Tab-separated table of C-alpha atoms and ligand atoms in Angstrom:
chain	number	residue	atom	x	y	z
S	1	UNK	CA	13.751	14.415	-40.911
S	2	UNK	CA	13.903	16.253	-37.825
S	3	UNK	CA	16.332	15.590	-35.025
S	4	UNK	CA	14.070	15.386	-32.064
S	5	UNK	CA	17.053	16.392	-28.762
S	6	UNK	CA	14.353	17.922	-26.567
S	7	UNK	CA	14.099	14.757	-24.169
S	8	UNK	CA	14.824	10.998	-24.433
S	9	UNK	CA	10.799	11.352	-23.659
S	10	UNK	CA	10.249	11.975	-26.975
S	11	UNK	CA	11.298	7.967	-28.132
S	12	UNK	CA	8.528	6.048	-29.735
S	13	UNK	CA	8.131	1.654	-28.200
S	14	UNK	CA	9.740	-0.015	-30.099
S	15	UNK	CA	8.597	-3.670	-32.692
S	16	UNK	CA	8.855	-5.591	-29.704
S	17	UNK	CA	7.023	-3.419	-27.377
S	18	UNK	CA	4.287	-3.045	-29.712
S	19	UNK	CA	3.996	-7.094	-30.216
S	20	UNK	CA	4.045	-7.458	-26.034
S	21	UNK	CA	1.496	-4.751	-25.900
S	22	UNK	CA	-0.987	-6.389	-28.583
S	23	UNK	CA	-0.237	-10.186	-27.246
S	24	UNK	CA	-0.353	-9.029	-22.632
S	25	UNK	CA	-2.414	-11.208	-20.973
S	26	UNK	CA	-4.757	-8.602	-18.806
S	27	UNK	CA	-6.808	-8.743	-15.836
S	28	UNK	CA	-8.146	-5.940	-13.146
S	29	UNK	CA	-4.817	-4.159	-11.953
S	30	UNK	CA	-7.277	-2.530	-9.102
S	31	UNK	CA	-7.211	-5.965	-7.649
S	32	UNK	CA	-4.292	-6.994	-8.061
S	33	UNK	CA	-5.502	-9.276	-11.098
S	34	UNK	CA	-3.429	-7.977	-13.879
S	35	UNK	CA	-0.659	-10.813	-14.474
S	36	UNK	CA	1.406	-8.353	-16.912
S	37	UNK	CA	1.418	-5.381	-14.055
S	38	UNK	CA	2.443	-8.264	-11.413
S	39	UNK	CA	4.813	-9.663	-13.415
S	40	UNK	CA	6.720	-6.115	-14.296
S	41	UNK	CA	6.616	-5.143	-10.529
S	42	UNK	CA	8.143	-8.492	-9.747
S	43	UNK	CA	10.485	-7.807	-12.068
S	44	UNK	CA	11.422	-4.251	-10.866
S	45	UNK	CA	11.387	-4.722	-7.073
S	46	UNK	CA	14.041	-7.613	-7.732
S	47	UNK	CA	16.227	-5.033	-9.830
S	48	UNK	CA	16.278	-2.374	-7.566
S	49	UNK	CA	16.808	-4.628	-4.830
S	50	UNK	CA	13.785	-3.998	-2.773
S	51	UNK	CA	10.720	-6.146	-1.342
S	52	UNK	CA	8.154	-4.767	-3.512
S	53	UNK	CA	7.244	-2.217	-6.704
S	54	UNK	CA	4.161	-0.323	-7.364
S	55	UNK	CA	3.299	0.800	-11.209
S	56	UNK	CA	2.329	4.500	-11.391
S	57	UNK	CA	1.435	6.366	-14.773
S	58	UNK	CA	4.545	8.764	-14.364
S	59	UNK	CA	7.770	9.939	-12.998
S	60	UNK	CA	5.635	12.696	-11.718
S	61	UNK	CA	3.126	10.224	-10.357
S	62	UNK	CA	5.857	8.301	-8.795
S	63	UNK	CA	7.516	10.709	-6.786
S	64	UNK	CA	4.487	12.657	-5.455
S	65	UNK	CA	2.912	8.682	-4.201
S	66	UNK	CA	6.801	8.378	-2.845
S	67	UNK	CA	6.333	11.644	-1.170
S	68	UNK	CA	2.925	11.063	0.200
S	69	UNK	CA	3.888	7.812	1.616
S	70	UNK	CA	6.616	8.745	3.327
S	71	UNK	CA	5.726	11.897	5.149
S	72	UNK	CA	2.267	13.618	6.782
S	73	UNK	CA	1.319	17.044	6.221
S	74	UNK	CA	3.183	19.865	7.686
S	75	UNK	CA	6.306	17.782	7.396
S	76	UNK	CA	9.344	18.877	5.627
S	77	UNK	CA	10.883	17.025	2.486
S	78	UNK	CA	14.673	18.146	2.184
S	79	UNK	CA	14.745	19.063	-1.213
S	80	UNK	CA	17.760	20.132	-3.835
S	81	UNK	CA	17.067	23.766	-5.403
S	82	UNK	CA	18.079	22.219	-9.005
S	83	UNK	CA	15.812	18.985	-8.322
S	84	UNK	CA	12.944	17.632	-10.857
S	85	UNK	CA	10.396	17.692	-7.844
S	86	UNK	CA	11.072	21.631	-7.277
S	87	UNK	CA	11.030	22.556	-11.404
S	88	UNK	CA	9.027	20.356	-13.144
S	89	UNK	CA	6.440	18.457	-10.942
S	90	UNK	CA	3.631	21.399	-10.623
S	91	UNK	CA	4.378	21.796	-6.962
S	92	UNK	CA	2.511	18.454	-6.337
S	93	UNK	CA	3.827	17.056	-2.752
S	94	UNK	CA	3.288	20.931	-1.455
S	95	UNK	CA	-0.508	21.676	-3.737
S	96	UNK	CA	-1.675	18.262	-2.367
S	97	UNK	CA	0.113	16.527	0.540
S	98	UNK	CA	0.458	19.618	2.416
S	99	UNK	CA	4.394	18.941	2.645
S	100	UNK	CA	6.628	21.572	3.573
S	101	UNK	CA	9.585	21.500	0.960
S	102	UNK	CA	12.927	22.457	2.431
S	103	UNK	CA	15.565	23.714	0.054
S	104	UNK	CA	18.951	23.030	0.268
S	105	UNK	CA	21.911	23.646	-2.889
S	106	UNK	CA	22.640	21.664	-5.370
S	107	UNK	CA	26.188	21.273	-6.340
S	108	UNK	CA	27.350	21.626	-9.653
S	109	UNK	CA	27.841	17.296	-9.413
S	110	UNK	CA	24.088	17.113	-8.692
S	111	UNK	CA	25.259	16.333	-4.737
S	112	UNK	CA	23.719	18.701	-2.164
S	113	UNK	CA	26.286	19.366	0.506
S	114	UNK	CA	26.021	17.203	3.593
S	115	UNK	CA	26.064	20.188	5.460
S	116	UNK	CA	23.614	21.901	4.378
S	117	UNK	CA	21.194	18.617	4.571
S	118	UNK	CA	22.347	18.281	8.437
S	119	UNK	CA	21.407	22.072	8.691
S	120	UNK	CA	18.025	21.651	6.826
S	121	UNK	CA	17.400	18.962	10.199
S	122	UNK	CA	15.245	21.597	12.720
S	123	UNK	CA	15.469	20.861	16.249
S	124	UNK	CA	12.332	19.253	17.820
S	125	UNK	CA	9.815	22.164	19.207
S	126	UNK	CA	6.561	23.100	19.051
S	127	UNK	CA	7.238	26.234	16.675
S	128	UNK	CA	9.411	24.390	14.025
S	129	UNK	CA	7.820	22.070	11.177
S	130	UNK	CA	9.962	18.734	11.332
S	131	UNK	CA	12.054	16.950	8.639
S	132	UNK	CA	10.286	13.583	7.499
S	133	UNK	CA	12.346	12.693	4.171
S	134	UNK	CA	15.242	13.734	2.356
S	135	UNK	CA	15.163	13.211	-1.589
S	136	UNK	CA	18.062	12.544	-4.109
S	137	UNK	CA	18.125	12.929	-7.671
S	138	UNK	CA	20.629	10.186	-9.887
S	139	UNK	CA	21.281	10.718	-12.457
S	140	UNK	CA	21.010	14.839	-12.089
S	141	UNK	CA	18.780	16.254	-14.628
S	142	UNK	CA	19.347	20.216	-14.282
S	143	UNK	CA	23.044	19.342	-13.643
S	144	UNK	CA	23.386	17.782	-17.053
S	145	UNK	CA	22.634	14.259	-16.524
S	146	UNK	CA	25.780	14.065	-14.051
S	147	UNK	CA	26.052	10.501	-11.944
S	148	UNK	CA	25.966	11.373	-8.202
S	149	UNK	CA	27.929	8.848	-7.196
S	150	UNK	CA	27.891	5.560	-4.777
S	151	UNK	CA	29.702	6.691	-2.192
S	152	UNK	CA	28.100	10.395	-1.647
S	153	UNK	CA	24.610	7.938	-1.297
S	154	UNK	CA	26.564	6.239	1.440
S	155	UNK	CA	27.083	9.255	2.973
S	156	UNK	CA	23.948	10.430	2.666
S	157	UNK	CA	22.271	7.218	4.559
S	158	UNK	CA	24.344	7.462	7.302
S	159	UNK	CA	23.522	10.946	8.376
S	160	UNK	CA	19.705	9.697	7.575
S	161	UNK	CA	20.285	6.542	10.190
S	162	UNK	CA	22.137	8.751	12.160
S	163	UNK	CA	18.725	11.608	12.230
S	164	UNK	CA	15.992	8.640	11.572
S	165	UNK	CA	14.712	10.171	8.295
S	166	UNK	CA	14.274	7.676	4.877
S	167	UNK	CA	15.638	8.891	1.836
S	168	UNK	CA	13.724	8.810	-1.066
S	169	UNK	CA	15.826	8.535	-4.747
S	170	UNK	CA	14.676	10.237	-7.434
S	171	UNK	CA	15.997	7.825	-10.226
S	172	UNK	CA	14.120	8.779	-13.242
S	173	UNK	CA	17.339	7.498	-15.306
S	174	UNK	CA	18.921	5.433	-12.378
S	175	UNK	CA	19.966	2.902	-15.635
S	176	UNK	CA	21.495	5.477	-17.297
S	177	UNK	CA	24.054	5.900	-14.183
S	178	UNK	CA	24.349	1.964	-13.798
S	179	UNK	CA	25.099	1.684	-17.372
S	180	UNK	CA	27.494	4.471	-18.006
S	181	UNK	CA	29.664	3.135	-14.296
S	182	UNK	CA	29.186	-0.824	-15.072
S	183	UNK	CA	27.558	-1.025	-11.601
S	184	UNK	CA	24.308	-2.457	-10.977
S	185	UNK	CA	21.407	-0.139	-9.876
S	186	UNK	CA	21.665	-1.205	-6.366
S	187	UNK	CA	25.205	-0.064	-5.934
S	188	UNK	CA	22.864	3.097	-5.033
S	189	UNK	CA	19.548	1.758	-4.377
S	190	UNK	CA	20.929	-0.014	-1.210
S	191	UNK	CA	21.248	3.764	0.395
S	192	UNK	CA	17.672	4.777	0.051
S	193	UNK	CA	14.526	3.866	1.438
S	194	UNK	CA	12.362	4.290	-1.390
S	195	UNK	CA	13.307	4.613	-5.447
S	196	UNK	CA	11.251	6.194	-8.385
S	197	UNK	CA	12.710	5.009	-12.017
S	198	UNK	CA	10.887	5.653	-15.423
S	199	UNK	CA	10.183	3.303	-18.373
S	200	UNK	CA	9.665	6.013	-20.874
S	201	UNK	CA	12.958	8.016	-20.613
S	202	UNK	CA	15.821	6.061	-22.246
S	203	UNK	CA	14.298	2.743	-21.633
S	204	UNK	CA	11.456	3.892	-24.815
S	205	UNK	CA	8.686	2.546	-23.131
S	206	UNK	CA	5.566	4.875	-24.249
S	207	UNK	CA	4.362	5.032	-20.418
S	208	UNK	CA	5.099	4.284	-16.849
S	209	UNK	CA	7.568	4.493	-13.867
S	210	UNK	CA	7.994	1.834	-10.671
S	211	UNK	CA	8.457	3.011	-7.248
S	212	UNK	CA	10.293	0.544	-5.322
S	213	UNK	CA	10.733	-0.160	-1.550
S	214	UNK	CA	9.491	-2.402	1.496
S	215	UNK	CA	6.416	-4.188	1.067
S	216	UNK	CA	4.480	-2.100	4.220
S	217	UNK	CA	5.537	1.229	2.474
S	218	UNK	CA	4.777	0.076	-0.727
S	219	UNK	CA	1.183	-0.358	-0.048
S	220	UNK	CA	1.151	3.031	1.170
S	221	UNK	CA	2.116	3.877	-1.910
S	222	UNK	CA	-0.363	2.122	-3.957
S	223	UNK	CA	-3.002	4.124	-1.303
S	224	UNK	CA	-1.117	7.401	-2.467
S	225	UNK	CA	-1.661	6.518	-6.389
S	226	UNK	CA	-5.434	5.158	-6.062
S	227	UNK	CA	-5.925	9.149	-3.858
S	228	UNK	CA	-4.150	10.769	-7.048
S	229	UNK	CA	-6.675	8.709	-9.289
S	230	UNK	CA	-3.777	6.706	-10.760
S	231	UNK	CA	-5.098	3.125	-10.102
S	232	UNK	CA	-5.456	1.407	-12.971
S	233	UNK	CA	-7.340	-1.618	-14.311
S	234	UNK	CA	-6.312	-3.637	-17.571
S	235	UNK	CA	-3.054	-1.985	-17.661
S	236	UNK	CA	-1.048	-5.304	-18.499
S	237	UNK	CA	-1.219	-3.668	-22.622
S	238	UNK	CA	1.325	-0.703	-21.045
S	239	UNK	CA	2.950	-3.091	-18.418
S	240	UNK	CA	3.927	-5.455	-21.238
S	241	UNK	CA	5.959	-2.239	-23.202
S	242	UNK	CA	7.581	-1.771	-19.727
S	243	UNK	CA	9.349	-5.286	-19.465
S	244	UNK	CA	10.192	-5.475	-23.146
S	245	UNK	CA	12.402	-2.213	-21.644
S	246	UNK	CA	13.535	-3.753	-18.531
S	247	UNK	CA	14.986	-6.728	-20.323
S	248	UNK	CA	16.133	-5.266	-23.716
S	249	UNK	CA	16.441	-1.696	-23.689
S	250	UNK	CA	18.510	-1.239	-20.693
S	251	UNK	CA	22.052	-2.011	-22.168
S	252	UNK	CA	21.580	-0.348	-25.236
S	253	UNK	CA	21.997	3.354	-23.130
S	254	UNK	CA	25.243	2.912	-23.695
S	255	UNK	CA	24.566	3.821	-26.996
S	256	UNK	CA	23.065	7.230	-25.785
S	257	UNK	CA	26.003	8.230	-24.054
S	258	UNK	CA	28.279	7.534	-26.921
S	259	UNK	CA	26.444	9.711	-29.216
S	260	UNK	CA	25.727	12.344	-26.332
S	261	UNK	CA	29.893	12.555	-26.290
S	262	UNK	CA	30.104	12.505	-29.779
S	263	UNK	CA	27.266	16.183	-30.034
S	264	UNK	CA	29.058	17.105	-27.203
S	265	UNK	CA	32.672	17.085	-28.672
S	266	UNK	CA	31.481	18.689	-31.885
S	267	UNK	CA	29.553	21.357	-30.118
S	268	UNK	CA	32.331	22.399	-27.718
S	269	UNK	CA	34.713	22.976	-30.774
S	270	UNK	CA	32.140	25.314	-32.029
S	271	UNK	CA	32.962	29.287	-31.518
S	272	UNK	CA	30.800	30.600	-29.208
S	273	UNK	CA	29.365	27.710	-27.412
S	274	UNK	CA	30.440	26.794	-24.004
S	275	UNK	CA	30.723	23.405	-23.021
S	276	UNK	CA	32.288	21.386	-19.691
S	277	UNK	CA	32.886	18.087	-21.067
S	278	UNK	CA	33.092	16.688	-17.879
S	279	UNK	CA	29.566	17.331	-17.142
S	280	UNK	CA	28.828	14.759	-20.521
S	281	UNK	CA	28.555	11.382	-18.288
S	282	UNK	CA	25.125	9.795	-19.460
S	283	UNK	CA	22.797	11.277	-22.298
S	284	UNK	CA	22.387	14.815	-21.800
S	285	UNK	CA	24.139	17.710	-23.014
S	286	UNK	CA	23.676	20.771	-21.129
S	287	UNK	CA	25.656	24.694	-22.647
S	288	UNK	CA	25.661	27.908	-22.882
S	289	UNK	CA	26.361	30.420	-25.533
S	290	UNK	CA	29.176	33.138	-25.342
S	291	UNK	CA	28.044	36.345	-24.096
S	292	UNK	CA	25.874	38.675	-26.010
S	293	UNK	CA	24.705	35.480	-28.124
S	294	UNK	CA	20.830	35.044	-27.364
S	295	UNK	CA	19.822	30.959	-26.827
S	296	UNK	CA	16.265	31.572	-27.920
S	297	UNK	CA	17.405	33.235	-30.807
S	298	UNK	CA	19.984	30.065	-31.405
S	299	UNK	CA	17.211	27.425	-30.543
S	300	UNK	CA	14.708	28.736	-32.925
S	301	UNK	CA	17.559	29.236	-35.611
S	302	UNK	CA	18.126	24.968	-35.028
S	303	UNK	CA	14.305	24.496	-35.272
S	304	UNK	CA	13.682	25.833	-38.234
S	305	UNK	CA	16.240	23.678	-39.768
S	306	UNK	CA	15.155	20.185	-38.112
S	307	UNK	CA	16.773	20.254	-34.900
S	308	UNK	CA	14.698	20.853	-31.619
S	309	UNK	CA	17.074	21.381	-28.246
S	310	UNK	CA	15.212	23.275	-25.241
S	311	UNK	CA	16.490	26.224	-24.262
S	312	UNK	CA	16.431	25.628	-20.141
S	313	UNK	CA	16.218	29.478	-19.503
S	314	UNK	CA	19.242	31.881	-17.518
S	315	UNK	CA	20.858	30.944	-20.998
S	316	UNK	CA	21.429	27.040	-20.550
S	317	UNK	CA	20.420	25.060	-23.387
S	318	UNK	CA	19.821	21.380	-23.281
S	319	UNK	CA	20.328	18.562	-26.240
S	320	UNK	CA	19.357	14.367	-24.960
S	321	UNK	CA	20.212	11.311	-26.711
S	322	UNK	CA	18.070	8.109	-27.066
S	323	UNK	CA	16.846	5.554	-28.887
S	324	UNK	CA	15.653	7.748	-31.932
S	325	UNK	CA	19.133	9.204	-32.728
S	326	UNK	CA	21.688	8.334	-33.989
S	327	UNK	CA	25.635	9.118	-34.569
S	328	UNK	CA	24.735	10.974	-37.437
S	329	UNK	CA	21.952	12.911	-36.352
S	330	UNK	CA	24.134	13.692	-33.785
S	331	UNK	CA	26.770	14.876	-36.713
S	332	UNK	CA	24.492	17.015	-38.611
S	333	UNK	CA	22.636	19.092	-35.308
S	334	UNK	CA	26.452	19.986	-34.664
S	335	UNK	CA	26.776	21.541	-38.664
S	336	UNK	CA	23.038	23.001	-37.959
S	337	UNK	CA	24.222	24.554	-34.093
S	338	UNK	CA	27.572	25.744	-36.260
S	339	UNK	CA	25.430	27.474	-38.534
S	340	UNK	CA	22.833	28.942	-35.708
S	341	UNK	CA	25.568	30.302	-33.543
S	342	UNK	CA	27.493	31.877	-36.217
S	343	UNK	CA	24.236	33.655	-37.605
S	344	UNK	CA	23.679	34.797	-33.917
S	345	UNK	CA	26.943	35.650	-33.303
S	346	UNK	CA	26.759	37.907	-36.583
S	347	UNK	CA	23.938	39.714	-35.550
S	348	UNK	CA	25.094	40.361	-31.976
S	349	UNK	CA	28.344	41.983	-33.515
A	1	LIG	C1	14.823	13.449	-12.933
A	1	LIG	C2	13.397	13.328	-13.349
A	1	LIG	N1	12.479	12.959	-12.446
A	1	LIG	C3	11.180	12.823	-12.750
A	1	LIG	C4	10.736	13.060	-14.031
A	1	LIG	C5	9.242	12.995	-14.304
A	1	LIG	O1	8.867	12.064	-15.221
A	1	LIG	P1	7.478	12.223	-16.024
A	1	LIG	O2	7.745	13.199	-17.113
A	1	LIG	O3	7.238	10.828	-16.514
A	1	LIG	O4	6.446	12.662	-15.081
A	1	LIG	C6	11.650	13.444	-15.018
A	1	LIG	C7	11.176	13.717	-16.394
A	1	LIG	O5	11.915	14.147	-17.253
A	1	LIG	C8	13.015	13.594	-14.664
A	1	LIG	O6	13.924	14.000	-15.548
């Protein structure tokens, strides 16, 4: 059996998502006619706290109709350097909305300093491009699945009042960070204008991500998703996976992060891996490898005996929990890393 750690992507719906998908009552989601997609963006608007929720087909999907709705062309998004929108979204909000992106650190706790956002603010003139949004990630992919916390987004939405700009959250595993604190997803979603979460991370949904805000912008982005070509018609079958994970796949994360402490334990006790525990907070498990040890080498050593990580690149490999693994999987890809870093090790010597 192979012990799938590339992404909590990778988890299959579960029984009950399969028996709401066969049984959804469907109708024309392009006018507004599908029951199941109204019901689940009932359902999400009320949990993040916001007047309204639009369906999209992705994360992806969901941040570029976020982006678009917010800002016009030629305006610039404040963007983190380690943030999902700069790495792994194609270049979408700057290919096809025209929007400038601004790049600003990220800290090692998935915060970008306030600082530097203030800084990334240009002064109104004809010659400069002008700030229209500022975008958070929670919890931090790149920085290991850290939780940015509460107060830093309180922070954050003053300076934003304070310079008139919305802030757009990136929250892609938002539950993940409510789960693993006890507080409730508003705790952050209060500080932003506008949030993006995903089904089909953790929650095991096989498609689908809300974005969440107030109703007039939330139209806008419905505009933004039917320009992209992502409106949809009987989409109640995938709606109906997506509120069998809203209401019982969101406490089970704790789970995740249990067994993402547990790989994370036995990996950092392994020679010649290098591990900050501290960084462990949710499900993923970002390291390194000691110098002269090679991570594709290492990776491809795990593959061939049944466990997949992704090597990140600059040396930073990455291993996620979810709803497919469990504490012994977790147990046996730390004997198959202790075997792959020793046989690399041995060959650097
Ligand atoms: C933080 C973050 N945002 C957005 C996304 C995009 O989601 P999708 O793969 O559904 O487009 C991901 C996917 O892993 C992510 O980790």
């Amino acid at each position: 059996m192979v012990i799938d750690l590339r992404s909590d992507t990778v988890t299959r719906p579960s029984p009950a998502m399969r028996e709401a998908m066969a049984r959804a009552e469907v109708g024309d989601d392009g006018w507004g006619e599908d029951p199941t997609v109204n019901r689940l963006e009932q359902m999400a608007a009320e949990r993040m706290g916001k007047e309204a929720a639009c369906f999209v087909a992705s994360g992806t999907m969901g941040n570029l109709s976020a982006l678009l709705a917010h800002c016009v062309r030629g305006q610039e998004v404040i963007l983190g350097d380690e943030s999902h929108i700069v790495h792994y979204e194609a270049g979408g909000s700057s290919a096809l909305g025209g929007l400038v992106w601004h790049l600003v650190p990220t800290l090692s706790d998935g915060t970008l300093p306030l600082d530097a956002i203030e800084g990334a603010i240009r002064p109104l003139a004809d010659w400069y491009a002008q700030a229209g949004l500022i975008c958070l990630e929670n919890t931090h992919n790149r920085c290991g699945g850290v939780i940015v916390p509460v107060d830093y987004f309180a922070q954050v939405a003053e300076l934003a009042a304070r310079r008139r700009l919305p802030v757009h959250l990136d929250g892609a595993r938002l539950f993940n960070a409510a789960v693993a604190t006890g507080q409730p997803v508003t705790a952050w979603t209060r500080h932003v204008s506008s949030v993006q979460f995903c089904l089909s991370k953790g929650l095991s949904a096989p498609v689908g991500s809300l974005v969440a805000g107030q109703k007039d912008y939330v139209a806008r982005v419905r505009r933004a998703r039917r320009m992209l070509g992502g409106g949809m018609r009987q989409v109640g079958v995938i709606a109906a996976a997506g509120i069998v994970a809203l209401t019982e796949m969101v406490d089970r994360l704790a789970e995740d992060h249990v067994n993402a402490r547990l790989l994370a334990g036995g990996l950092a006790a392994l020679p010649g891996v290098q591990l900050d525990l501290a960084t462990v907070q949710t499900n993923i498990v970002v390291f390194t490898l000691a110098p002269g040890i090679d991570s594709t080498e290492f990776s491809a050593h795990a593959k061939r005996e049944g466990v997949l990580i992704v090597d990140m690149g600059g040396g930073r490999l990455r291993a996620v929990t979810h709803f497919g693994i469990s504490a012994d999987d977790c147990r046996r890809a730390v004997e198959v890393c202790g075997r792959a870093v020793a046989t690399c090790a041995a060959r650097s010597a």
